[in-house]
Amino acid sequence: MYKISVLFGVLLLALACGNSIPSIKIEFISKTKIVVTEPSGLTFYNGSLFVISDANSFLYQMSLSGKLEHKYAVPVKGMEGVAFDEKKKAFVLLSETKRKMTYYSLKDGVGASYKIKGKQSADNDGLEGVCFNSKKESLYVLNEAKPKKLLKISSKGKIKKNYDLSFGKDVSGIVYDDVLDVFWILSDASKALYKVDDKGELLQEFPLSIEKAEGIAIDDQRRLYIVSDQTADLFIFQIK
């Protein structure tokens, strides 16, 4: 693992590989205030960003610059994660306190809900992020803390794989990167972004200067989006 320091404009990571030293660079593009109160989850789908809030029961559709385009009322409370399931062609909405996943289609509305088994020491230590791994065609969810877990689940919420996470004070958001075949995982308590393999092993750590980072997404142009639950800001980076 290689830890880097952040000059908030640019994150630079050098990886030793034989005699050459290739690098991964993540460059800051912009910071924008959004209209979503306490944004707690973020995903990219069909050219738009979709955001959920743990303060209300709406799914917000935004442009890639953070402008509100539409909002959809959904009957799910305490949402802490959102992803688009490419197999089901529907969004997955994650409720932390209920430990439930609920499918939602923009065309057909609310679909089935499924309980996700597991232990949590408090209401706010439960399910905290969800993403769809397009290569494995599977959903992955995070358990925030006590215990910190990466869970591979079926489309009906059954746990198929269970991985302990050794990094961060907590975990607060996840997205799958199909170019690098890794997960990017946030920790709001540690103010960090982690690059992780599909078994939960830490590859790299990127310290962040974002308060309560709780949602993360990647678009098809390799732009990385992070939302702050505390300040309702959308941060945009370019992965190079």
XYZ file of C-alpha atoms in Angstrom:
240
model
C 0.000 0.000 0.000
C 1.210 3.531 -0.794
C -0.208 6.509 1.068
C -0.264 9.927 -0.540
C -0.732 13.440 0.734
C -3.353 15.720 -0.783
C -2.943 19.175 -2.266
C -6.730 19.466 -2.574
C -6.436 20.282 -6.275
C -4.471 17.164 -7.228
C -4.014 13.667 -5.829
C -0.894 11.953 -7.164
C -0.019 8.315 -6.601
C 3.169 6.639 -7.849
C 3.286 2.866 -8.094
C 6.558 0.962 -8.446
C 6.405 -1.600 -11.238
C 9.689 -3.200 -12.181
C 12.093 -0.482 -13.313
C 9.338 1.904 -14.369
C 7.174 4.067 -12.113
C 3.763 4.657 -13.720
C 1.405 6.956 -11.846
C -2.312 7.436 -11.273
C -3.478 11.019 -11.029
C -6.826 12.290 -9.789
C -7.275 15.965 -10.587
C -9.795 18.233 -8.903
C -12.238 19.826 -11.362
C -14.929 21.600 -9.359
C -17.019 21.909 -6.221
C -20.744 22.708 -6.522
C -23.529 23.222 -4.008
C -26.515 20.947 -4.699
C -30.136 21.268 -3.581
C -30.257 17.859 -1.869
C -30.331 18.021 1.933
C -27.947 15.548 3.579
C -27.004 13.610 0.414
C -26.076 10.102 1.515
C -25.696 8.110 -1.698
C -24.774 8.689 -5.316
C -24.712 6.733 -8.584
C -24.255 7.354 -12.304
C -26.797 6.103 -14.838
C -27.634 7.001 -18.446
C -25.760 10.301 -18.483
C -27.096 11.593 -15.143
C -26.235 11.480 -11.466
C -28.816 10.063 -9.070
C -28.683 11.094 -5.418
C -30.543 9.958 -2.320
C -30.847 11.614 1.081
C -31.143 10.182 4.568
C -33.311 13.212 5.474
C -36.211 12.519 3.085
C -37.669 9.937 0.707
C -36.718 11.179 -2.745
C -34.449 9.984 -5.542
C -32.943 13.075 -7.191
C -31.792 13.146 -10.804
C -29.069 15.706 -11.515
C -26.919 16.776 -14.429
C -23.211 15.964 -14.240
C -22.616 19.558 -13.088
C -25.016 19.115 -10.151
C -28.128 20.841 -11.536
C -31.422 19.292 -10.415
C -33.341 17.741 -13.324
C -36.080 15.741 -11.586
C -36.994 14.153 -8.277
C -38.930 10.958 -7.630
C -40.823 10.174 -4.424
C -39.890 6.734 -3.085
C -41.400 4.908 -0.073
C -38.037 4.174 1.559
C -36.772 5.847 4.741
C -33.249 6.118 6.109
C -31.621 5.674 2.709
C -27.823 5.345 2.778
C -27.017 3.878 -0.623
C -28.134 3.819 -4.251
C -26.910 1.913 -7.321
C -28.244 0.890 -10.703
C -28.559 -2.890 -11.108
C -27.798 -3.523 -14.778
C -29.305 -7.007 -14.682
C -32.605 -5.891 -13.143
C -32.639 -2.567 -15.019
C -33.648 -0.806 -11.823
C -32.153 1.207 -8.986
C -31.344 -0.414 -5.662
C -32.204 1.787 -2.665
C -30.542 0.810 0.604
C -32.129 1.453 4.007
C -29.630 1.404 6.869
C -31.954 1.075 9.863
C -34.232 -1.532 8.233
C -31.333 -3.463 6.616
C -33.414 -3.613 3.436
C -32.785 -3.199 -0.274
C -35.646 -1.982 -2.456
C -35.795 -1.943 -6.249
C -37.077 1.176 -7.973
C -37.661 1.744 -11.703
C -38.168 5.191 -13.224
C -40.763 3.608 -15.512
C -42.559 1.149 -13.214
C -41.964 2.624 -9.771
C -41.330 0.595 -6.631
C -40.453 -3.072 -6.962
C -39.575 -5.828 -4.518
C -37.832 -5.330 -1.178
C -35.482 -7.795 0.481
C -33.944 -8.010 3.943
C -30.153 -8.259 4.182
C -29.069 -10.280 7.207
C -26.259 -9.121 9.448
C -25.300 -7.622 12.772
C -24.948 -3.960 13.684
C -24.357 -2.442 17.107
C -26.542 0.629 16.467
C -28.999 2.019 13.911
C -26.256 4.135 12.324
C -23.714 1.304 12.077
C -25.590 -0.620 9.388
C -25.783 -0.732 5.596
C -24.083 2.321 4.158
C -23.346 1.880 0.456
C -24.195 -0.302 -2.537
C -22.789 -0.786 -6.038
C -23.128 -3.097 -9.024
C -20.035 -4.976 -10.207
C -20.589 -5.232 -13.957
C -17.903 -7.885 -14.511
C -19.267 -10.240 -11.874
C -22.857 -9.077 -12.477
C -23.343 -8.877 -8.718
C -24.324 -6.360 -6.062
C -21.947 -5.403 -3.264
C -22.933 -3.553 -0.085
C -21.028 -2.082 2.838
C -21.727 -2.460 6.532
C -20.535 0.842 7.998
C -18.998 -0.206 11.338
C -18.999 -2.690 14.197
C -18.395 -4.683 12.060
C -16.958 -3.065 8.912
C -17.843 -5.435 6.064
C -17.914 -5.779 2.289
C -20.806 -8.071 1.367
C -21.432 -9.672 -2.005
C -25.175 -10.264 -2.221
C -27.698 -11.818 -4.567
C -30.467 -9.849 -6.276
C -32.703 -10.956 -3.389
C -30.360 -9.766 -0.643
C -28.837 -13.127 0.265
C -25.229 -12.814 1.397
C -22.953 -14.820 -0.927
C -19.554 -13.575 0.296
C -18.531 -11.767 3.472
C -15.247 -9.842 3.763
C -13.827 -8.015 6.795
C -12.416 -4.537 6.112
C -9.241 -3.601 7.979
C -9.032 0.063 6.971
C -10.821 3.240 8.055
C -12.751 4.142 11.182
C -15.894 3.431 9.164
C -16.974 2.977 5.531
C -19.539 5.314 3.990
C -19.742 4.848 0.211
C -18.709 2.498 -2.585
C -18.503 2.397 -6.374
C -17.146 -0.225 -8.767
C -14.524 0.845 -11.323
C -14.860 -1.420 -14.368
C -11.700 -0.052 -16.010
C -9.384 -0.913 -13.108
C -11.594 -3.750 -11.792
C -11.513 -2.360 -8.243
C -13.823 -0.756 -5.726
C -13.440 2.817 -4.529
C -14.607 3.053 -0.901
C -15.098 6.187 1.204
C -14.674 6.698 4.930
C -16.288 9.855 6.264
C -14.828 9.377 9.762
C -11.285 8.913 8.438
C -11.672 11.474 5.611
C -10.201 9.027 3.127
C -10.779 7.293 -0.182
C -9.604 3.692 -0.526
C -8.891 1.597 -3.588
C -9.847 -1.991 -2.780
C -9.910 -5.353 -4.551
C -12.959 -7.630 -4.772
C -12.030 -9.426 -1.541
C -11.823 -6.243 0.508
C -8.022 -6.002 0.494
C -6.663 -2.463 0.600
C -4.596 -1.421 -2.430
C -4.147 2.332 -1.945
C -5.291 5.086 0.399
C -6.092 8.664 -0.624
C -6.615 11.170 2.228
C -9.420 13.646 1.480
C -10.396 17.140 2.606
C -14.158 16.543 2.401
C -16.476 16.649 5.418
C -18.732 13.576 5.727
C -18.144 12.114 2.280
C -20.998 9.619 1.912
C -21.653 9.089 -1.794
C -19.380 8.258 -4.715
C -19.854 7.610 -8.443
C -17.817 7.271 -11.646
C -19.083 8.274 -15.078
C -18.121 6.947 -18.511
C -15.514 9.697 -18.972
C -13.526 8.599 -15.883
C -14.797 11.465 -13.758
C -15.157 10.743 -10.058
C -18.010 12.354 -8.104
C -18.226 12.619 -4.297
C -21.006 14.221 -2.238
C -20.748 15.637 1.267
C -23.604 14.775 3.617
C -22.663 17.714 5.853
C -22.237 20.565 3.373
C -24.348 19.315 0.416
C -21.448 19.883 -1.965
C -20.666 17.850 -5.077
C -16.934 17.397 -5.710
C -15.782 16.382 -9.201
C -12.398 14.866 -10.049
C -10.825 13.482 -13.209
C -9.117 10.095 -13.020
C -6.083 9.972 -15.294
